[in-house]
PDB file of C-alpha atoms in Angstrom:
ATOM      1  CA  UNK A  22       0.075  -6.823 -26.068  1.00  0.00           C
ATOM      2  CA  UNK A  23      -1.365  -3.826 -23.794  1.00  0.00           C
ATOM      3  CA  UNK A  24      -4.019  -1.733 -26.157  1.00  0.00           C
ATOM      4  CA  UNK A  25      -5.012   1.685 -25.344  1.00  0.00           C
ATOM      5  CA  UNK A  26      -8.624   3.416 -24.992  1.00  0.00           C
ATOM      6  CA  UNK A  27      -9.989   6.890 -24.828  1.00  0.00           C
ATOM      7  CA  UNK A  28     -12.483   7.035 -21.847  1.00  0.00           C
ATOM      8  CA  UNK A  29     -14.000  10.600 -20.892  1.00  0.00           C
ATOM      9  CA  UNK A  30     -10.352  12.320 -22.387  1.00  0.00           C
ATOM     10  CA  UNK A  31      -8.416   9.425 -20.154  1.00  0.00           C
ATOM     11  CA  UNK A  32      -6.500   7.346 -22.055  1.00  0.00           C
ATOM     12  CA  UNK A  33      -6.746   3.575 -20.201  1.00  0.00           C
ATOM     13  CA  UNK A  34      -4.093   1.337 -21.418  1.00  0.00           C
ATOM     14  CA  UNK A  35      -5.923  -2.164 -20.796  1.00  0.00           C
ATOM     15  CA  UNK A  36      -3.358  -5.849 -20.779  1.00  0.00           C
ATOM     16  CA  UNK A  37      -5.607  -9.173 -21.198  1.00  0.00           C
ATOM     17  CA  UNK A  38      -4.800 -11.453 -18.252  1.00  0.00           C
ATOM     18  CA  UNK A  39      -5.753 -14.876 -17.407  1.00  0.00           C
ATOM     19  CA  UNK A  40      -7.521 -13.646 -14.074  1.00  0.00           C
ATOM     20  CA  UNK A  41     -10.829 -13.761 -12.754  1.00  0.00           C
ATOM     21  CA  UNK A  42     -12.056  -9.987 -11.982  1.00  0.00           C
ATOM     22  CA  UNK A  43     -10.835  -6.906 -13.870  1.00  0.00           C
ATOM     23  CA  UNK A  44      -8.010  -4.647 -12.115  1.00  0.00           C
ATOM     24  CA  UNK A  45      -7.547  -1.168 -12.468  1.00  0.00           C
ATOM     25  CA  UNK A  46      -4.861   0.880 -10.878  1.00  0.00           C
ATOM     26  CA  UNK A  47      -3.581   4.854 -10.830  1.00  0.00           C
ATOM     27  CA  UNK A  48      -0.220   5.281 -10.716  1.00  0.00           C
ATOM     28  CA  UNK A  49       2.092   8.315  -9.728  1.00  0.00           C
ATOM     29  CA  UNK A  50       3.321  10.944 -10.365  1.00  0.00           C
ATOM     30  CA  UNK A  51       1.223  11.919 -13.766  1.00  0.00           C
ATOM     31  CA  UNK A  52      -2.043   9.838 -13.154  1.00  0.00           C
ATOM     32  CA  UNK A  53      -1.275   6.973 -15.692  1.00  0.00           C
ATOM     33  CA  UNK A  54      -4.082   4.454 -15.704  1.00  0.00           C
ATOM     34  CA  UNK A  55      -4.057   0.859 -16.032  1.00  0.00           C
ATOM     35  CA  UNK A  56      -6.447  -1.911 -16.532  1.00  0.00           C
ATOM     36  CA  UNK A  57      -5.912  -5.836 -16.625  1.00  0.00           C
ATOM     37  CA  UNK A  58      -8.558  -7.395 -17.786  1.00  0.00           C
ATOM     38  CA  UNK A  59      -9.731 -11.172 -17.684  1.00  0.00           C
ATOM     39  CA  UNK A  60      -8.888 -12.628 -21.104  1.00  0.00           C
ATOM     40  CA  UNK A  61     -12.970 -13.369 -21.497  1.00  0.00           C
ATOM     41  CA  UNK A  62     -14.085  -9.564 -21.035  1.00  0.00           C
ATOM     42  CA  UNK A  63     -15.475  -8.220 -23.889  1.00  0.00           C
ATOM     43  CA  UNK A  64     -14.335  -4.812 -24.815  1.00  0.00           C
ATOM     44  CA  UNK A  65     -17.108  -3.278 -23.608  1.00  0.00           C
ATOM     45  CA  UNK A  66     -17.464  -4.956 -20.605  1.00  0.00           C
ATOM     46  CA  UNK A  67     -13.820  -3.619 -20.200  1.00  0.00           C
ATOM     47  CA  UNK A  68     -15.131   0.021 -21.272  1.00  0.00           C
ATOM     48  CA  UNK A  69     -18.281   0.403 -18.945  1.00  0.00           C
ATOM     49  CA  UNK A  70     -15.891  -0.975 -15.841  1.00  0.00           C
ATOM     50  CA  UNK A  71     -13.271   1.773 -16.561  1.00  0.00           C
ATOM     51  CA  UNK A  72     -16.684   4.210 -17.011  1.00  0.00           C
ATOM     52  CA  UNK A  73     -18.169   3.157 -13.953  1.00  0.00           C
ATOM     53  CA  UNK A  74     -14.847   4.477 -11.946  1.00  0.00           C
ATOM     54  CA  UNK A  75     -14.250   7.443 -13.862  1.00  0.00           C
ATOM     55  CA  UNK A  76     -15.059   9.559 -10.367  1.00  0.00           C
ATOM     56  CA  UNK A  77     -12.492   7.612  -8.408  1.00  0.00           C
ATOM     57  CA  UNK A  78      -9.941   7.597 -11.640  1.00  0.00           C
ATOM     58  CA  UNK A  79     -10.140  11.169 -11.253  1.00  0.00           C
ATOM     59  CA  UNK A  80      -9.601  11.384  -7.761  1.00  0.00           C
ATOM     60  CA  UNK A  81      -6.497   9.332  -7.192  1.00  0.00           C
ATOM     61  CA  UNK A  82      -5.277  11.646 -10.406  1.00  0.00           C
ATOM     62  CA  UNK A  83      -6.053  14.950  -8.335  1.00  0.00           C
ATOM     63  CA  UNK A  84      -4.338  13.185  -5.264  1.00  0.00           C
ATOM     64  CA  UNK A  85      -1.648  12.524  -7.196  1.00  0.00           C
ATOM     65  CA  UNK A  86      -1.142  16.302  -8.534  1.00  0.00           C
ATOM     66  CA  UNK A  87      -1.342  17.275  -5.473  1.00  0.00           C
ATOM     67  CA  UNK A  88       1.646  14.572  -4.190  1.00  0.00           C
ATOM     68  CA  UNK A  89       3.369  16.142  -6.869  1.00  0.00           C
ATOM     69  CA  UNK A  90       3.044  19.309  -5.811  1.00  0.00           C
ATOM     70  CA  UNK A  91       4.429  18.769  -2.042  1.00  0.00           C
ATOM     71  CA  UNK A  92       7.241  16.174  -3.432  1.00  0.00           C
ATOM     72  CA  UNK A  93       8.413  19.607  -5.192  1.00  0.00           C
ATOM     73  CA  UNK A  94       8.017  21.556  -2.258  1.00  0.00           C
ATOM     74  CA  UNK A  95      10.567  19.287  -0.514  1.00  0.00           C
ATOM     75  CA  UNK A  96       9.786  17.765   2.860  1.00  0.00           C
ATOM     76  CA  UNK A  97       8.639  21.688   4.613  1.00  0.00           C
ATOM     77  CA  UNK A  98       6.225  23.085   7.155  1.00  0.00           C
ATOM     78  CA  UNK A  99       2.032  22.388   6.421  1.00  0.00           C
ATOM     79  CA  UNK A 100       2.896  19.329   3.861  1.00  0.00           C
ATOM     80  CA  UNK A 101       0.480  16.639   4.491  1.00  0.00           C
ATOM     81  CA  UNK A 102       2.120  13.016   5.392  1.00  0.00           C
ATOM     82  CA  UNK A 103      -0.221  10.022   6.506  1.00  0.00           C
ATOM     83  CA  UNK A 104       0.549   7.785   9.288  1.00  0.00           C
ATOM     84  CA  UNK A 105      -2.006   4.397  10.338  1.00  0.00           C
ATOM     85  CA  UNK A 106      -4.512   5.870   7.428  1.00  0.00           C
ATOM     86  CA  UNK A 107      -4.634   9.504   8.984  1.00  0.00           C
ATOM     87  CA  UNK A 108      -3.225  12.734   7.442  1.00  0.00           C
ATOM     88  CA  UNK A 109      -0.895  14.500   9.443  1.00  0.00           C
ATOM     89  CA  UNK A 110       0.873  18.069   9.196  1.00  0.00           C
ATOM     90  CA  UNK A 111       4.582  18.166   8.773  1.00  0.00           C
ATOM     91  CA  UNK A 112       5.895  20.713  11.136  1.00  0.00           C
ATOM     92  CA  UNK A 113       9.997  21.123  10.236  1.00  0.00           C
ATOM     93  CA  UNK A 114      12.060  22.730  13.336  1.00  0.00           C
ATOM     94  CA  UNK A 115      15.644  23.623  12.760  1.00  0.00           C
ATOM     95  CA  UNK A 116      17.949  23.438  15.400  1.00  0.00           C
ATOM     96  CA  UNK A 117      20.817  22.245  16.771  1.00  0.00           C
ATOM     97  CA  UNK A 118      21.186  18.766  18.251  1.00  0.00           C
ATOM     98  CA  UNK A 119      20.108  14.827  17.015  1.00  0.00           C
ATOM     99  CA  UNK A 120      17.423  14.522  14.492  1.00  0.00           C
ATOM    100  CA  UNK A 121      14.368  13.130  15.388  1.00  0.00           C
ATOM    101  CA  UNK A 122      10.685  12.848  14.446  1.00  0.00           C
ATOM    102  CA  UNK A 123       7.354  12.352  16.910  1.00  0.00           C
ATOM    103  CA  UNK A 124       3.687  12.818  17.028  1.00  0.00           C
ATOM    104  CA  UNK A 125       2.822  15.967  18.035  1.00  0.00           C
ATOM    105  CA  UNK A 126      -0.707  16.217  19.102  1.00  0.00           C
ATOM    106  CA  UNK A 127      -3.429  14.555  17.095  1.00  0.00           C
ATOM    107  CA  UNK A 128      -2.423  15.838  13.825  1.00  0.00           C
ATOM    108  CA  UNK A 129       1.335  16.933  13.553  1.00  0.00           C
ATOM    109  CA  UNK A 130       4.088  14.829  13.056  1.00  0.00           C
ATOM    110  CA  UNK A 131       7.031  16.716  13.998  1.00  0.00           C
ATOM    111  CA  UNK A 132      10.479  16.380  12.179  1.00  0.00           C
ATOM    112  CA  UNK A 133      13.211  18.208  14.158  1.00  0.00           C
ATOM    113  CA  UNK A 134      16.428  18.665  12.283  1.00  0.00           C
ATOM    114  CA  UNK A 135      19.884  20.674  12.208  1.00  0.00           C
ATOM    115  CA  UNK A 136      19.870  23.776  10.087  1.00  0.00           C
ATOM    116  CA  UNK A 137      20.118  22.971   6.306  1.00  0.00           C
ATOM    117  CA  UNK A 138      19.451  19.873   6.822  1.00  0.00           C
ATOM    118  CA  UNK A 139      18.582  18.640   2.896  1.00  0.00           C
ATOM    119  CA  UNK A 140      15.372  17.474   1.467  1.00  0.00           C
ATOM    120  CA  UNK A 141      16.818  13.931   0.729  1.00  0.00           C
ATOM    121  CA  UNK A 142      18.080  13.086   4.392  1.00  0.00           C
ATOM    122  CA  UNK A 143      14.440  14.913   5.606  1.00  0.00           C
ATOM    123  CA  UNK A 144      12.919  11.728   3.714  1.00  0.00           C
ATOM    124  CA  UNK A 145      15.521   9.403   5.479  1.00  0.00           C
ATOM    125  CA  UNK A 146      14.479  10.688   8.738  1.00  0.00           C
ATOM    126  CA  UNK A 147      11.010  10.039   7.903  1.00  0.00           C
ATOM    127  CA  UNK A 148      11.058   6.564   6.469  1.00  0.00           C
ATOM    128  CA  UNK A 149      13.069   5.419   9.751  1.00  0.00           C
ATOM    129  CA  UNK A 150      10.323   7.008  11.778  1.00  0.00           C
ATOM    130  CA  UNK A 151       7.889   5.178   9.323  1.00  0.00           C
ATOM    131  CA  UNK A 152      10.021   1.620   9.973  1.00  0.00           C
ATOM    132  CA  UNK A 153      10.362   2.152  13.418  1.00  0.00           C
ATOM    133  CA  UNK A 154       6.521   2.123  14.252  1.00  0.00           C
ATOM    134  CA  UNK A 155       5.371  -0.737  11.660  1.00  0.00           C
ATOM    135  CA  UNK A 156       8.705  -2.592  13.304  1.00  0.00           C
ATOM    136  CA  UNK A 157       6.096  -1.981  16.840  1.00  0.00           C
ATOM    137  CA  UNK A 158       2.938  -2.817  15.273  1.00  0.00           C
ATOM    138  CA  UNK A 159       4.061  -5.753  13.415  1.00  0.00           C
ATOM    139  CA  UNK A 160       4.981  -8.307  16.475  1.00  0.00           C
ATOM    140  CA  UNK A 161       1.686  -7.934  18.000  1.00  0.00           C
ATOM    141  CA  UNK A 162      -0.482  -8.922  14.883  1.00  0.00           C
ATOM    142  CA  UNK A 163       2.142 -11.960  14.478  1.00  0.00           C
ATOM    143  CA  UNK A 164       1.281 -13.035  17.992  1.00  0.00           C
ATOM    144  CA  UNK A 165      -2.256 -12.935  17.448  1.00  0.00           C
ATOM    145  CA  UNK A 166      -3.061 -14.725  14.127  1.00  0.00           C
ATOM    146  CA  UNK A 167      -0.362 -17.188  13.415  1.00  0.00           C
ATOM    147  CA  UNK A 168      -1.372 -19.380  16.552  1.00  0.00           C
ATOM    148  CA  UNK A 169      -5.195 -18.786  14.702  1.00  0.00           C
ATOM    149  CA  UNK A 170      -3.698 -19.308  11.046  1.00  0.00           C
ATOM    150  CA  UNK A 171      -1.593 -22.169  12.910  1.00  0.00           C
ATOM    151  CA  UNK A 172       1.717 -21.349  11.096  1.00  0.00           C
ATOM    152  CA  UNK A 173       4.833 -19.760  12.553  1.00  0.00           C
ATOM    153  CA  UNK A 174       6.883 -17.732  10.316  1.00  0.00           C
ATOM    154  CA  UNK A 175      10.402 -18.194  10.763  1.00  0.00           C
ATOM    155  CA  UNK A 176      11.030 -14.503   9.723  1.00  0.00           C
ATOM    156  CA  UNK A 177       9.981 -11.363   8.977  1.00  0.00           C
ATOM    157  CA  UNK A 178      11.041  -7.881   7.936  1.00  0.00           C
ATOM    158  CA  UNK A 179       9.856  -4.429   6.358  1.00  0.00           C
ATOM    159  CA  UNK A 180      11.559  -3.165   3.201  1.00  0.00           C
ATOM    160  CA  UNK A 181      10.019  -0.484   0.235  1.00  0.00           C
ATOM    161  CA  UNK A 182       8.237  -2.734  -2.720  1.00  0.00           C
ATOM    162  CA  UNK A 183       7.564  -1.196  -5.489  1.00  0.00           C
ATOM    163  CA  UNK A 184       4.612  -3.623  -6.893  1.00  0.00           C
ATOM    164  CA  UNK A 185       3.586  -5.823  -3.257  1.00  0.00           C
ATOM    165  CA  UNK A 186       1.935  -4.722  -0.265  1.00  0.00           C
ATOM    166  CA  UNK A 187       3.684  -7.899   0.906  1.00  0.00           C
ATOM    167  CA  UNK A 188       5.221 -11.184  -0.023  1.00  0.00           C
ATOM    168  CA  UNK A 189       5.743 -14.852   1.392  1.00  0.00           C
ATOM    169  CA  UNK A 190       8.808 -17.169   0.712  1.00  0.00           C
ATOM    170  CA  UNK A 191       6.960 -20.675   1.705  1.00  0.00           C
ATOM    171  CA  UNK A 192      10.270 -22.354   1.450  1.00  0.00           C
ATOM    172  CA  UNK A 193      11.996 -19.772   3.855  1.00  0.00           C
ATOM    173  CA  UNK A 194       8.897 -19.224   6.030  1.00  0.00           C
ATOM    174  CA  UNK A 195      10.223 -15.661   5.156  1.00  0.00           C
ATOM    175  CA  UNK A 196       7.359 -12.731   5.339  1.00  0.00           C
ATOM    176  CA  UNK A 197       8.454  -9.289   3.716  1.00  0.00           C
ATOM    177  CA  UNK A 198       5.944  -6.622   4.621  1.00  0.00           C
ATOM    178  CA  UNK A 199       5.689  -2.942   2.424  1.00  0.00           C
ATOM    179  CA  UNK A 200       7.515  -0.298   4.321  1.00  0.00           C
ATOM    180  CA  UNK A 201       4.297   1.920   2.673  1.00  0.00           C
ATOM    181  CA  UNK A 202       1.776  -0.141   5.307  1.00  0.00           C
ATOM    182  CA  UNK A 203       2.740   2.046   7.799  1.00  0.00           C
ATOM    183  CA  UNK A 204       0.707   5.234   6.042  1.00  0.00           C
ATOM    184  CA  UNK A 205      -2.050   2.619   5.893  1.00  0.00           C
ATOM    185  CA  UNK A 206      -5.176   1.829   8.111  1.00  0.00           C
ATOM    186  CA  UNK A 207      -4.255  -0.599  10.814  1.00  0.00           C
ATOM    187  CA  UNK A 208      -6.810  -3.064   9.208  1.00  0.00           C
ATOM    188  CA  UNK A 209      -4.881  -3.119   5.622  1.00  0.00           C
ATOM    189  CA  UNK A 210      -1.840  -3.737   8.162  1.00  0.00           C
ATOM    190  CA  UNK A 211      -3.630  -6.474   9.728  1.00  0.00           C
ATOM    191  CA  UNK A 212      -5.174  -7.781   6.210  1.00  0.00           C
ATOM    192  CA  UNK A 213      -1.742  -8.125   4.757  1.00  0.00           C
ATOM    193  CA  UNK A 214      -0.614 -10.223   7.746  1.00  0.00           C
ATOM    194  CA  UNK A 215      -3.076 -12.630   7.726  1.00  0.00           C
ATOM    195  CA  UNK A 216      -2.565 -12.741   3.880  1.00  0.00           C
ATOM    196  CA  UNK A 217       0.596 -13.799   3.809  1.00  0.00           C
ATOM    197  CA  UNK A 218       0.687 -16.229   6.560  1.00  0.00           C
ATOM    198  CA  UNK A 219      -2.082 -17.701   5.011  1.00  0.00           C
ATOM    199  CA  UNK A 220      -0.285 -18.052   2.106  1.00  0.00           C
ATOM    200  CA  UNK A 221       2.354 -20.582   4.206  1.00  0.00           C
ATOM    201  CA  UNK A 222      -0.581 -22.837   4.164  1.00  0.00           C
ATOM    202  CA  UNK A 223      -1.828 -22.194   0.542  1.00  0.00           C
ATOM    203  CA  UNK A 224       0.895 -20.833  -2.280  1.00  0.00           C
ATOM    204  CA  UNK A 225      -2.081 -19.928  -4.638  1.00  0.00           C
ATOM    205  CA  UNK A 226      -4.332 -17.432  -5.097  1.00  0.00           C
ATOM    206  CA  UNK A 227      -7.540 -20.291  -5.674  1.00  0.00           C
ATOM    207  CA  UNK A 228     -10.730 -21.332  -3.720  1.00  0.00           C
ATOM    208  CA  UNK A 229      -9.059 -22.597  -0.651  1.00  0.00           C
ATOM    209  CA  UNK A 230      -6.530 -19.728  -0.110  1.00  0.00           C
ATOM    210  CA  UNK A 231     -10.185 -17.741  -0.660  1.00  0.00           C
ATOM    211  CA  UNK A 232     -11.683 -19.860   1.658  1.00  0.00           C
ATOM    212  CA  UNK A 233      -8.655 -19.646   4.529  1.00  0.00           C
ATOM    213  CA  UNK A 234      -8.928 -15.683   4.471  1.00  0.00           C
ATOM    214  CA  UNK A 235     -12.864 -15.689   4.470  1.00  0.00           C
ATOM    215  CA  UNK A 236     -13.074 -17.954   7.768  1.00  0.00           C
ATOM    216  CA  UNK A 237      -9.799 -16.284   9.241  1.00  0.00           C
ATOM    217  CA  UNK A 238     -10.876 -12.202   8.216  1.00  0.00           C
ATOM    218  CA  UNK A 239     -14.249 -12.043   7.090  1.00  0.00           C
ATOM    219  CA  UNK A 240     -14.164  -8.559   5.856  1.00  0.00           C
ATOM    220  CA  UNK A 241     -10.737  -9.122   4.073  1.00  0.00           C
ATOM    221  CA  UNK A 242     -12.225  -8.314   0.721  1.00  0.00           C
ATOM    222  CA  UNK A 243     -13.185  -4.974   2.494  1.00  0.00           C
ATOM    223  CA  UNK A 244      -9.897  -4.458   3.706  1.00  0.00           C
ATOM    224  CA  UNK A 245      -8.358  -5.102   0.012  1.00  0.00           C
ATOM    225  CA  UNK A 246     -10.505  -2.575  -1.618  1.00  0.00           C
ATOM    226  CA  UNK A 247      -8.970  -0.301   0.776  1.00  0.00           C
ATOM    227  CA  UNK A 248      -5.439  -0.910  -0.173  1.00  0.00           C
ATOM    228  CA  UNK A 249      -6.936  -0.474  -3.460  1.00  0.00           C
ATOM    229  CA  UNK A 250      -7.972   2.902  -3.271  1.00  0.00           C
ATOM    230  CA  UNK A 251      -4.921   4.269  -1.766  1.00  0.00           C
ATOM    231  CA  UNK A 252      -3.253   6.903  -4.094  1.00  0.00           C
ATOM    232  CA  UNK A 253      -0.160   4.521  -4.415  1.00  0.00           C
ATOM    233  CA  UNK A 254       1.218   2.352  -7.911  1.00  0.00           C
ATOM    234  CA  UNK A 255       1.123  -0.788  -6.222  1.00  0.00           C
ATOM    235  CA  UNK A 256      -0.215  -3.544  -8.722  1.00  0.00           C
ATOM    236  CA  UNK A 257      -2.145  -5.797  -5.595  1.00  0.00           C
ATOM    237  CA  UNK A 258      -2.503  -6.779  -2.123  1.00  0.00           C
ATOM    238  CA  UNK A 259      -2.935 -10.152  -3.397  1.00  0.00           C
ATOM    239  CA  UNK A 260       0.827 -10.720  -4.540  1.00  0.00           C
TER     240      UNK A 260
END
C-alpha cells in the first residue's frame, strides 16, 4: 500500500515496487508527486532521493502552474506550445475560410481559424497538426533502425497514452507511438523507436533488452532522462 511523506512542505506519496532504481514522477495539473521505490530501499534512502530532487520537483510543479494557467486561458494569442522539444508562440487569426495550422518563422506556430471558433475544436486543430508531423517523422526513423535492430514491424500508428511514451504488441508486430512525442526532442522520438523495436527481439525489461539498446543507442539512458524531465504524467519510457 502507497505511504505518504512530508519532504520540504511536499507531500511524496512513495509505492514499494519490485524494480531495480527508484522512480519519481510530477504529474499535472496540481503538482502531485510520486515515488516507486525498489522494495529493498530503506526509508531513508527513499527520503534523501526525493531530497536530492527537490529543485527539479519544484520546477516541473511551477511548469505545471503555469500549464494551468494557459489551459484556462483557452488555446489564444502569446500561449506557449512546444513542437520537436522547442517552445513556440501560439498566434490565433480569425477569419474566414478552412482551418489550418503552420510554422510561422522560428518561433510561432500559427493556428488560423473561422471566427468563434471554440477552445475545444482549437485543440482538435492542434493535435491533427501535432499527428500530422510525427505521422512525417516517424517513417524515416523506421527505415533507418529496423534494418540495424533487424526486425520489421508489421505496423505502426500514433494515438494519446495516458501512462506510455510507447508500446509493442510482439505477437502483432504492432508499434503504438505517444501522440505527446511530437512536443518532444527528436532524440526522445528516436529513443522510443529503437525501444520498442527492440522490444520485438526482447519482451523484457532485463540485461539483454539493456544490452540491445546500449550497442544499438548508446546514449539511450540520456535520452530517457529526458523524457523524464518533461513536465508530463507519464509513468516511463520504458513501458
Amino acid at each position: 500500500q502507497p505511504v505518504e511523506i512530508v519532504v520540504d512542505d511536499i507531500t511524496v506519496e512513495v509505492v514499494r515496487k519490485n524494480i531495480r532504481g527508484l522512480r519519481l514522477r510530477v504529474y499535472p495539473p496540481h503538482g502531485r508527486v510520486r515515488v516507486a521505490a525498489p522494495l529493498v530501499a530503506s526509508a531513508e534512502a527513499v527520503r534523501q532521493a526525493v531530497v536530492g530532487k527537490l529543485d527539479w520537483i519544484k520546477r516541473h510543479r511551477a511548469r505545471f502552474a503555469a500549464q494551468s494557467f494557459q489551459a484556462r486561458c483557452g488555446m489564444t494569442d502569446g500561449e506557449l506550445h512546444p513542437y520537436l522539444g522547442q517552445q513556440y508562440r501560439l498566434l490565433v487569426q480569425e477569419r474566414p475560410g478552412p482551418a489550418k495550422v503552420e510554422l510561422c518563422g522560428l518561433d510561432t506556430i500559427e493556428l488560423c481559424v473561422r471566427p468563434g471558433t471554440g477552445t475545444a475544436r482549437r485543440k482538435e486543430l492542434l493535435d491533427q497538426w501535432y499527428r500530422a508531423r510525427l505521422a512525417e517523422l516517424v517513417p524515416p526513423l523506421l527505415e533507418q533502425w529496423q534494418p540495424v535492430v533487424g526486425v520489421r514491424a508489421a505496423h505502426w500508428g500514433i494515438k494519446k497514452m495516458k501512462t506510455k511514451w510507447g508500446s509493442c504488441n510482439i505477437r502483432a508486430r504492432r508499434i503504438w507511438l505517444n501522440l505527446e512525442l511530437a512536443r518532444c526532442s527528436p532524440g526522445c522520438l528516436e529513443f522510443v523507436v529503437v525501444h520498442e523495436l527492440a522490444h520485438l527481439l526482447e519482451r523484457l525489461h532485463n540485461k539483454r533488452f539493456y544490452a540491445l539498446m546500449d550497442s544499438f543507442l548508446p546514449h539511450w539512458r540520456a535520452c530517457r532522462e529526458e523524457l523524464h524531465n518533461v513536465p508530463l504524467a507519464y509513468d516511463s519510457p520504458d513501458d
